[in-house]
Tab-separated table of C-alpha atoms in Angstrom:
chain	number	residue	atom	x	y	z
A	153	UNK	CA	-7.057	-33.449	-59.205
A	154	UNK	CA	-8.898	-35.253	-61.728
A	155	UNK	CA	-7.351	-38.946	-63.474
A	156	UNK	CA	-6.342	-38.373	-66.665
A	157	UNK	CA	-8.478	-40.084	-69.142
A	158	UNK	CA	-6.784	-43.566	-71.079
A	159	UNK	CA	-6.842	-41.728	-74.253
A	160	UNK	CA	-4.279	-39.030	-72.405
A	161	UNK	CA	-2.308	-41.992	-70.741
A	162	UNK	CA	-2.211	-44.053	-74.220
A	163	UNK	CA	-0.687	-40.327	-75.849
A	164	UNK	CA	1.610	-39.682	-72.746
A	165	UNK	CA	3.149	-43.482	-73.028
A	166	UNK	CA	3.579	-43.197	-77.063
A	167	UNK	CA	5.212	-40.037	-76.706
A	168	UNK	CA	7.526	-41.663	-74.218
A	169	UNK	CA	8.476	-44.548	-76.789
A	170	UNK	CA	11.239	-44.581	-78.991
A	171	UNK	CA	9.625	-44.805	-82.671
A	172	UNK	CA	9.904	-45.871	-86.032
A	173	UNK	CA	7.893	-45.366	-88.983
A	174	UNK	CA	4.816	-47.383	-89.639
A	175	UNK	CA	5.736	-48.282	-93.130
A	176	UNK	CA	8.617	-49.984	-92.280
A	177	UNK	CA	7.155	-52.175	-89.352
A	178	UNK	CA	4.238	-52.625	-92.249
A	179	UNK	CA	6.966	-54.271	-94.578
A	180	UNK	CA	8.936	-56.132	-92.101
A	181	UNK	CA	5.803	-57.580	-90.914
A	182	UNK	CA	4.573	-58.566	-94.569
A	183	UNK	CA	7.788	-59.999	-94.963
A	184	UNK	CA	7.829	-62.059	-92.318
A	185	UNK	CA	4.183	-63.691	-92.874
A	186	UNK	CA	5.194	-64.010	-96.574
A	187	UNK	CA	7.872	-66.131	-95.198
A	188	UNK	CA	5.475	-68.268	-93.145
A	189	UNK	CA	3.482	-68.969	-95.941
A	190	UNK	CA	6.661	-70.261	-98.125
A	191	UNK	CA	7.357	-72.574	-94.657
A	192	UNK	CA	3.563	-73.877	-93.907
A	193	UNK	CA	1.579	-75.710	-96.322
A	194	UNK	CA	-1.544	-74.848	-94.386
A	195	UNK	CA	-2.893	-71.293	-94.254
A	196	UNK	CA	-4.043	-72.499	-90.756
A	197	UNK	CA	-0.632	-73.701	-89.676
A	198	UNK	CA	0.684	-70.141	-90.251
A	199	UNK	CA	-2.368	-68.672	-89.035
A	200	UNK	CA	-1.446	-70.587	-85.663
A	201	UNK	CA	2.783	-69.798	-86.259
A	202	UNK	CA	1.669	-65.944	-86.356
A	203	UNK	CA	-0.280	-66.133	-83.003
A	204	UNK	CA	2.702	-68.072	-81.401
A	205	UNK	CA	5.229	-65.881	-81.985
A	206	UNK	CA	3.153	-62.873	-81.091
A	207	UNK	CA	2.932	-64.640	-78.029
A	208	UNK	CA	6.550	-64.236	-77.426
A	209	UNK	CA	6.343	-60.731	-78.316
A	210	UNK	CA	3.725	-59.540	-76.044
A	211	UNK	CA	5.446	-61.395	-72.723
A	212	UNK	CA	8.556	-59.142	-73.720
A	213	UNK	CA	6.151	-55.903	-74.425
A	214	UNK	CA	4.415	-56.323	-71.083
A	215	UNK	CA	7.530	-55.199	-68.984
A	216	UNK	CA	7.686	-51.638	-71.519
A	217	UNK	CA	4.442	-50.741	-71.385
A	218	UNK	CA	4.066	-51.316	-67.664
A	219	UNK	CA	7.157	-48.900	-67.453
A	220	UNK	CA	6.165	-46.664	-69.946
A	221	UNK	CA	2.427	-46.263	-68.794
A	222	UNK	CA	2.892	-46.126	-65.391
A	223	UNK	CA	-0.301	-48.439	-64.883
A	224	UNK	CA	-0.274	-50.360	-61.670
A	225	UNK	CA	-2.668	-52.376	-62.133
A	226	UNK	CA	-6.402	-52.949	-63.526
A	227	UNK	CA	-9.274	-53.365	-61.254
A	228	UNK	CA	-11.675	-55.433	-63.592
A	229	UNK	CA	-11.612	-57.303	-66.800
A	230	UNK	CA	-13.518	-54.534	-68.126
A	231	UNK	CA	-10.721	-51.689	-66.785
A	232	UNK	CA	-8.272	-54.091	-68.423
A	233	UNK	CA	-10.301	-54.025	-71.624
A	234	UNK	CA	-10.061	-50.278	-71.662
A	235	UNK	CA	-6.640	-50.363	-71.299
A	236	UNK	CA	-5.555	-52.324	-74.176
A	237	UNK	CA	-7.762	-50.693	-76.793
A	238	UNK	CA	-6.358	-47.254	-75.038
A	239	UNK	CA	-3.603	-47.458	-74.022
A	240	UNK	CA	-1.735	-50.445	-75.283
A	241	UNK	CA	-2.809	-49.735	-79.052
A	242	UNK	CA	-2.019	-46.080	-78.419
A	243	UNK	CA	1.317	-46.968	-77.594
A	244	UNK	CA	2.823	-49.502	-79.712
A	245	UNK	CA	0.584	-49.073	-82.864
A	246	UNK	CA	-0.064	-45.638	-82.331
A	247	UNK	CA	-3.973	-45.976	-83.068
A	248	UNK	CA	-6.718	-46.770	-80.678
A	249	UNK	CA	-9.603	-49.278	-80.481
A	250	UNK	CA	-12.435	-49.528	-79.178
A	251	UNK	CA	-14.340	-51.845	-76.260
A	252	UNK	CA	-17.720	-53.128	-77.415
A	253	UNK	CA	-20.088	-56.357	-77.383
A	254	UNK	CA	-19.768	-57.646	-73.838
A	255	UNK	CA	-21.030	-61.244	-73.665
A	256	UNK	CA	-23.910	-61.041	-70.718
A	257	UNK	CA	-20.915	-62.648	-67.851
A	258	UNK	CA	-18.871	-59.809	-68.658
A	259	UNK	CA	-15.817	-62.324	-69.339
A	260	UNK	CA	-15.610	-62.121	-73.301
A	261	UNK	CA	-15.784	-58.245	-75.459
A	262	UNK	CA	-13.938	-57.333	-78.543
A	263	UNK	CA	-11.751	-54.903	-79.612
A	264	UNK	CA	-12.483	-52.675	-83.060
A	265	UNK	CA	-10.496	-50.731	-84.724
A	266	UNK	CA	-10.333	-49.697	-88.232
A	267	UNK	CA	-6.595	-48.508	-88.425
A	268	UNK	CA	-4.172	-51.183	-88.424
A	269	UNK	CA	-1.159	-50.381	-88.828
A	270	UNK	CA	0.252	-53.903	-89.625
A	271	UNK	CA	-1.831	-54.382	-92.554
A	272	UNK	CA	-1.020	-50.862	-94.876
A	273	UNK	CA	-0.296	-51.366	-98.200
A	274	UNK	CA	-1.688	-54.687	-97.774
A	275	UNK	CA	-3.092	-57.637	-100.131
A	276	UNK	CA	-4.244	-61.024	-98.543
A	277	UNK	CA	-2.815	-63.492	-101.646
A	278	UNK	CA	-5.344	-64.929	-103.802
A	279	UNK	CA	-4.484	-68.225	-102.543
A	280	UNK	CA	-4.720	-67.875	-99.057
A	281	UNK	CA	-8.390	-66.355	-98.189
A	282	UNK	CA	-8.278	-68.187	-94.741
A	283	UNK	CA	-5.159	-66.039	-93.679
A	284	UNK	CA	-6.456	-64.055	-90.661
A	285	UNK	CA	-2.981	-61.218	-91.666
A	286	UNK	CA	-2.697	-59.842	-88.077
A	287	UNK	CA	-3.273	-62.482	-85.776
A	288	UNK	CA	0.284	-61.434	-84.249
A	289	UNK	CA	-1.850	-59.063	-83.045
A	290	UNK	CA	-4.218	-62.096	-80.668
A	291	UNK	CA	-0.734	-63.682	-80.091
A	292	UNK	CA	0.642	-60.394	-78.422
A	293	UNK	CA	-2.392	-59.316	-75.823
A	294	UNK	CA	-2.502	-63.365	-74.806
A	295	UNK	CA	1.096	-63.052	-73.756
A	296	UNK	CA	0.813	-59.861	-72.200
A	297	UNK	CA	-2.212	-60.805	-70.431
A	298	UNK	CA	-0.527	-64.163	-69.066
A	299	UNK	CA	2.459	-61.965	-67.633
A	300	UNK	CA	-0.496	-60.116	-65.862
A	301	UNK	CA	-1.858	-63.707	-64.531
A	302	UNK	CA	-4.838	-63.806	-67.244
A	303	UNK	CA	-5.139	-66.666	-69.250
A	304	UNK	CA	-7.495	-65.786	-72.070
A	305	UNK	CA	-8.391	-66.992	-75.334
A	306	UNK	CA	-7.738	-64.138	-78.278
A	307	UNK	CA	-9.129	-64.704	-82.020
A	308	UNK	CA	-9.500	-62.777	-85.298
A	309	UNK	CA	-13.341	-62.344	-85.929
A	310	UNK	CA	-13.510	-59.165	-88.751
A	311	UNK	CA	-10.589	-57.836	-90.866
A	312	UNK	CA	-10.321	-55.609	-93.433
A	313	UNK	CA	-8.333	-57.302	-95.833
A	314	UNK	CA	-11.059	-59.931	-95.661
A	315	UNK	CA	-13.368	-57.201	-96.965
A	316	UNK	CA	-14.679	-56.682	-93.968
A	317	UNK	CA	-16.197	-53.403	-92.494
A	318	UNK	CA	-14.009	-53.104	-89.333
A	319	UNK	CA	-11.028	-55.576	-87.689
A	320	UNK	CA	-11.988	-56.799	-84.740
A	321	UNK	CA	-10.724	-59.267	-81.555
A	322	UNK	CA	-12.463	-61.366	-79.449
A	323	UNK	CA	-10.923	-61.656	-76.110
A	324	UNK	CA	-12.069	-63.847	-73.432
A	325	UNK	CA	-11.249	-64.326	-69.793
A	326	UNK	CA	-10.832	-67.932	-69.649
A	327	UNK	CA	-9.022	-68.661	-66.242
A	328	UNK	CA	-7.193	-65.781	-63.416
A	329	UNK	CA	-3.775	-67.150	-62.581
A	330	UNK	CA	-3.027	-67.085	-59.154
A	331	UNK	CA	0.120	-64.826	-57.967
A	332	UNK	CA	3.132	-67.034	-58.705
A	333	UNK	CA	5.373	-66.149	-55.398
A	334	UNK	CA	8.977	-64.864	-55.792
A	335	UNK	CA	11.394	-67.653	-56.320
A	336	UNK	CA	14.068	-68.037	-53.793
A	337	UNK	CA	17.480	-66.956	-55.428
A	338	UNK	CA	19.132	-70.117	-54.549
B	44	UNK	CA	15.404	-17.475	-97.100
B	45	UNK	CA	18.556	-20.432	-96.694
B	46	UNK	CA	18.177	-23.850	-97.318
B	47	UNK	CA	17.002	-25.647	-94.310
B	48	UNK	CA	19.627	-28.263	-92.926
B	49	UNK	CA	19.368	-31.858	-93.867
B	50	UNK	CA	18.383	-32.688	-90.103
B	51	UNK	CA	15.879	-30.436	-90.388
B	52	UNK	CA	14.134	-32.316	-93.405
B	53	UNK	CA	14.463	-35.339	-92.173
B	54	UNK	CA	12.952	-34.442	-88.672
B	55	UNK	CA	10.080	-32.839	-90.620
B	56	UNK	CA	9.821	-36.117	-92.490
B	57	UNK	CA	9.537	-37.936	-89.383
B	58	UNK	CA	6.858	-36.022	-88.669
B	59	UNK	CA	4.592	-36.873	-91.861
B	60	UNK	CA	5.489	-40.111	-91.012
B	61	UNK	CA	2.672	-42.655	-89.215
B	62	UNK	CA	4.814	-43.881	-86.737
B	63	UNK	CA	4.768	-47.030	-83.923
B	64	UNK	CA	7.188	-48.394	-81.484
B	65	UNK	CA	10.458	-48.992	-81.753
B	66	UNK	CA	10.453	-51.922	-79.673
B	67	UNK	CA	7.404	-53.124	-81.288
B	68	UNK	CA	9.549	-53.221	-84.977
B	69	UNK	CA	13.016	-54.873	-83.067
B	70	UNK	CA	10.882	-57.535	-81.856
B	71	UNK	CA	8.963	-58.594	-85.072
B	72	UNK	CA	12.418	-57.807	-86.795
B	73	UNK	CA	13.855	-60.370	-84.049
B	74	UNK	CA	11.191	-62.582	-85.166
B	75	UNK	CA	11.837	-62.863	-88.735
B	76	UNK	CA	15.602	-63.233	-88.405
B	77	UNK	CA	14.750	-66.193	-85.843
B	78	UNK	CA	12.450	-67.680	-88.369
B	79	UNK	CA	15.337	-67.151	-90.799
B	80	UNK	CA	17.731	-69.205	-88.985
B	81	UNK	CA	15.447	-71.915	-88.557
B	82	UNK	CA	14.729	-71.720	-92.473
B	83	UNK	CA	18.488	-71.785	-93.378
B	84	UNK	CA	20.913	-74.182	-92.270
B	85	UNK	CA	23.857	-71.819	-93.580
B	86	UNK	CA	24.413	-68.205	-91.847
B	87	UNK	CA	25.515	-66.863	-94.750
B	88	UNK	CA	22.341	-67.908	-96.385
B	89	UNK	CA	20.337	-65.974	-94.044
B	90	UNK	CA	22.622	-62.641	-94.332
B	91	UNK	CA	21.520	-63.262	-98.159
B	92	UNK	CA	18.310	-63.518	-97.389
B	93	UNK	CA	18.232	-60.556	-95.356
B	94	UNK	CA	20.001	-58.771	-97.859
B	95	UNK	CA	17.496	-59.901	-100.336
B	96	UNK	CA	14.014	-58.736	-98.474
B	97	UNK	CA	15.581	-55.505	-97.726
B	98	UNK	CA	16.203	-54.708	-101.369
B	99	UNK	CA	11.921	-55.465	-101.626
B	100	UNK	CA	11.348	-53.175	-99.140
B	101	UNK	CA	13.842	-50.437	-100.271
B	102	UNK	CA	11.818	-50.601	-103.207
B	103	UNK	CA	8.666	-50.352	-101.826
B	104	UNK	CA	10.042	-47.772	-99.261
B	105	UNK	CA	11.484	-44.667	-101.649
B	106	UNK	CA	7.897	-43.413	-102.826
B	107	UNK	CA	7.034	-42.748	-99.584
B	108	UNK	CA	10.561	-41.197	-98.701
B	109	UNK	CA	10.357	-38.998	-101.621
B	110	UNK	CA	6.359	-38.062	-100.976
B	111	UNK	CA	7.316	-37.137	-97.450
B	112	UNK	CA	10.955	-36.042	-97.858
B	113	UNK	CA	9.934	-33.853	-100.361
B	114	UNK	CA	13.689	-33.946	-101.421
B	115	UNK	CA	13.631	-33.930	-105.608
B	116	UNK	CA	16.985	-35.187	-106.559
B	117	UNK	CA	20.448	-35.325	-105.274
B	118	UNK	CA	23.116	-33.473	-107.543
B	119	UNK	CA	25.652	-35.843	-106.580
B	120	UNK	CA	26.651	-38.913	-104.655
B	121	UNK	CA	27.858	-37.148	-101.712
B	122	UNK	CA	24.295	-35.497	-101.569
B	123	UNK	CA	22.821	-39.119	-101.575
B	124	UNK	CA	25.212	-39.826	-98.902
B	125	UNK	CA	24.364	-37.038	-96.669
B	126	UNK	CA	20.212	-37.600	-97.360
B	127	UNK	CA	20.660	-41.108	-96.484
B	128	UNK	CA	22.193	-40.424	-93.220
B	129	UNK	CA	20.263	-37.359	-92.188
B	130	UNK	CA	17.199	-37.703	-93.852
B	131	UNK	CA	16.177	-41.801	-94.618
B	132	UNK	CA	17.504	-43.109	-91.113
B	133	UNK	CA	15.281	-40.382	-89.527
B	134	UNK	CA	12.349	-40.894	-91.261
B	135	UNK	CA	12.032	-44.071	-91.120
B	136	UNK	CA	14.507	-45.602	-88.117
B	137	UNK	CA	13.729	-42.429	-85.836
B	138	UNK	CA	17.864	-42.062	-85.815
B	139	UNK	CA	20.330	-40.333	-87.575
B	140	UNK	CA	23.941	-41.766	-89.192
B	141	UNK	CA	26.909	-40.043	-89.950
B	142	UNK	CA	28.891	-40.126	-93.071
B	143	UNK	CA	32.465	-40.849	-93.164
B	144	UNK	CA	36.080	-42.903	-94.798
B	145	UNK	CA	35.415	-41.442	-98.473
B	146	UNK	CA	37.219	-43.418	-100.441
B	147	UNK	CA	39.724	-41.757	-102.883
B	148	UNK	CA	37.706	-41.984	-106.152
B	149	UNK	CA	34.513	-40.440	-103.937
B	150	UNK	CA	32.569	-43.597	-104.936
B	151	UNK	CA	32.375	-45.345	-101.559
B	152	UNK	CA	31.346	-44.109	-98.086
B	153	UNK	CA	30.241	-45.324	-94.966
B	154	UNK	CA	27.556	-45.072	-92.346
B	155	UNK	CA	27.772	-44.829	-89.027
B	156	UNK	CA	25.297	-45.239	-86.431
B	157	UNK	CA	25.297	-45.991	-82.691
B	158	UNK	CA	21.659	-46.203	-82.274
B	159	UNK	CA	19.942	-49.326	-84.248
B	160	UNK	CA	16.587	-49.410	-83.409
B	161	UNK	CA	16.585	-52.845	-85.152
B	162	UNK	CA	19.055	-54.135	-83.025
B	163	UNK	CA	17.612	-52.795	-79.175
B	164	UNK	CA	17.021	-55.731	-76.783
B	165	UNK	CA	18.944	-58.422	-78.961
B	166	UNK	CA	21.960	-60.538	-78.587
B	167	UNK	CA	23.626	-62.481	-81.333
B	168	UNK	CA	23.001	-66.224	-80.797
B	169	UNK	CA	26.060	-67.700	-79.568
B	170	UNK	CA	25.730	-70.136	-82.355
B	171	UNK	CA	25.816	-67.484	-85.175
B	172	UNK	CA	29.302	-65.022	-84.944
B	173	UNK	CA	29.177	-64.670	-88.875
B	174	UNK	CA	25.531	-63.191	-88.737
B	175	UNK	CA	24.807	-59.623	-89.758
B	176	UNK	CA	21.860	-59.113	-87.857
B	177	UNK	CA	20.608	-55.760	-88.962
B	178	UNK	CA	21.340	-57.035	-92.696
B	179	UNK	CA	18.253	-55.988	-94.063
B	180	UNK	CA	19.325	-52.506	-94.028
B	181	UNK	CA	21.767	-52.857	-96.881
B	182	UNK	CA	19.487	-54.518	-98.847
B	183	UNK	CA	17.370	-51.561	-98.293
B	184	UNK	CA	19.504	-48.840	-99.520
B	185	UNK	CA	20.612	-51.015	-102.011
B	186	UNK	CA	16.727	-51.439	-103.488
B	187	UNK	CA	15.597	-47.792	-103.174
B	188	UNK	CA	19.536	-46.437	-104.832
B	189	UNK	CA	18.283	-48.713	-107.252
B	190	UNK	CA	14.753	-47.068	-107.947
B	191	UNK	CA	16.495	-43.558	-108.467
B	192	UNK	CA	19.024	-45.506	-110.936
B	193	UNK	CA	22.118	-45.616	-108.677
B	194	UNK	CA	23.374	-48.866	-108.770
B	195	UNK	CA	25.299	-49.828	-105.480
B	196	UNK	CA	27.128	-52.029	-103.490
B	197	UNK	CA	26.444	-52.325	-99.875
B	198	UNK	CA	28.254	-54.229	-96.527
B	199	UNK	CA	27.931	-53.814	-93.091
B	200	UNK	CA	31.512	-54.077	-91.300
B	201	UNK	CA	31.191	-53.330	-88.122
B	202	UNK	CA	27.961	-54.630	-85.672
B	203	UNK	CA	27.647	-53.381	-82.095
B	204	UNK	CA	25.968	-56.767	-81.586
B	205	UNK	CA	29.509	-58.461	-82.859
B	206	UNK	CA	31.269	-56.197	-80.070
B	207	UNK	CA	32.369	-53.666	-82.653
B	208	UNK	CA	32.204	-49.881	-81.203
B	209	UNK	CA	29.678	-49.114	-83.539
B	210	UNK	CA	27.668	-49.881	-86.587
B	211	UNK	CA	29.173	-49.088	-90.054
B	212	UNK	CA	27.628	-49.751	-93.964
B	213	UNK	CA	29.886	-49.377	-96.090
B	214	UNK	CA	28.140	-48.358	-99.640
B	215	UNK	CA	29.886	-47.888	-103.154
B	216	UNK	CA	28.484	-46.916	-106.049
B	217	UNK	CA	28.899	-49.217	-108.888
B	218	UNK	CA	26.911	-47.942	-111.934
B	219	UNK	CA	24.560	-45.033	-112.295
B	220	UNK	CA	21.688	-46.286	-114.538
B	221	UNK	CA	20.328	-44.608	-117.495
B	222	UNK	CA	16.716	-43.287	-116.889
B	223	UNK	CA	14.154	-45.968	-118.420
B	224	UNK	CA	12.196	-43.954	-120.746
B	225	UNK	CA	8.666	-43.811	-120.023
B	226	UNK	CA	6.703	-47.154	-121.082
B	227	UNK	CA	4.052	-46.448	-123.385
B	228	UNK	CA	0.579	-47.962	-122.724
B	229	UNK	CA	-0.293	-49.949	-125.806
């Protein structure tokens, strides 16, 4: 029997999720980095606040989607590239990216996409062109990855509300954690 | 050819919809309300605030219910009620409420719902007994009612996360509002 492609995994683990409507995670979201920006002075300091807390949220979504997509495990950087723009996308935003513009050690690529669903219905503020909107997004796949002993680096290159063409990710692999062994219950 | 039921609107609504994650909202909902309580040194100042955002978003939200609802108007309050439950929590919470505890006057209902997507994976910080976590809801229903010229109150009373059995809004209209006539454009 064949695999099934990532694009059939990515639709098999969305349809397995509980979901919500876009718009509303769209407006929550807005609120909450309209909030930041009342509680920062610095576009950068909420820039930074954004990719924290996405941090927290991706080492609680790494547990789901390991559940939900019934991936063991990834055999390369590159398979694990795959899988995000796939899989992951597919099943918490419900769009897919894609892989492209390997760096020549194969440790660094980024992810595209042109759907985001964060960013509907979306304005950056006048004031704030330095606002990368979505960085949640780098926050999320550097937690996930960490759970999954990969330290990497995760930044905002390209987004649309910038006026960009595309939005676009730059991951690199900076450092693979060793196995942490199980801790002894007592 | 009958009406089709409310349930079945609302689950073709959910359908139109774009949708993502459940978990994905509850955990940048979690975020906000954490960033909340940091913001606010009073609980009750953060159930406002909730409140508050909700109302933006209710706003915001009712085009798109009544685009993909395709419901045209209610021909009474009890008809708002029942869309509400069957036909707004669906479309955009993935869940359905039930109506119930009419009040004598028929001006006040109230909402129940076991399933708050908001709410999945949370626990109310020990710290905070008076918060109503899922507060944003009321505000909500309180800012679309609003757009449609119902003017209404709205509570929640009873929070699975405060132990209760189940979730219940309890929502009383307090003025219907004239239609504004149309501006003109000089």
């Amino acid at each position: 029997m064949s695999r099934p492609s990532l694009q059939t995994v990515g639709e098999a683990a969305f349809a397995r999720c509980d979901r919500v409507s876009a718009e509303l995670l769209a407006l929550t979201y807005g609120t909450f980095v309209r909030q930041l920006l009342l509680d920062y002075e610095k576009v950068a300091d909420v820039n930074a606040q954004l990719d924290a807390v996405g941090c927290n949220i991706g080492v609680r979504l790494v547990e789901d989607f390991l559940a939900k997509s019934k991936i063991a495990a990834c055999n390369s950087f590159a398979h694990t590239a795959d899988v995000i723009a796939k899989v992951a996308f597919k099943m918490f935003l419900g769009v897919t990216a894609n892989v492209t513009s390997w760096s020549a050690d194969r440790n660094t690529f980024s992810l595209l996409f042109d759907d985001n669903p964060l960013a509907e219905f979306t304005e950056l503020p006048e004031q704030c062109p330095d606002l990368w909107y979505s960085n949640v997004l780098c926050g999320v796949i550097r937690g996930a990855l960490e759970m999954l002993n990969m330290k990497v680096g995760c930044t905002f290159v390209r987004c649309k509300l910038r006026g960009h063409d595309t939005n676009e990710i730059r991951v690199s692999l900076h450092e693979l954690l060793a196995e942490q062994p199980p801790q002894a219950d007592d």
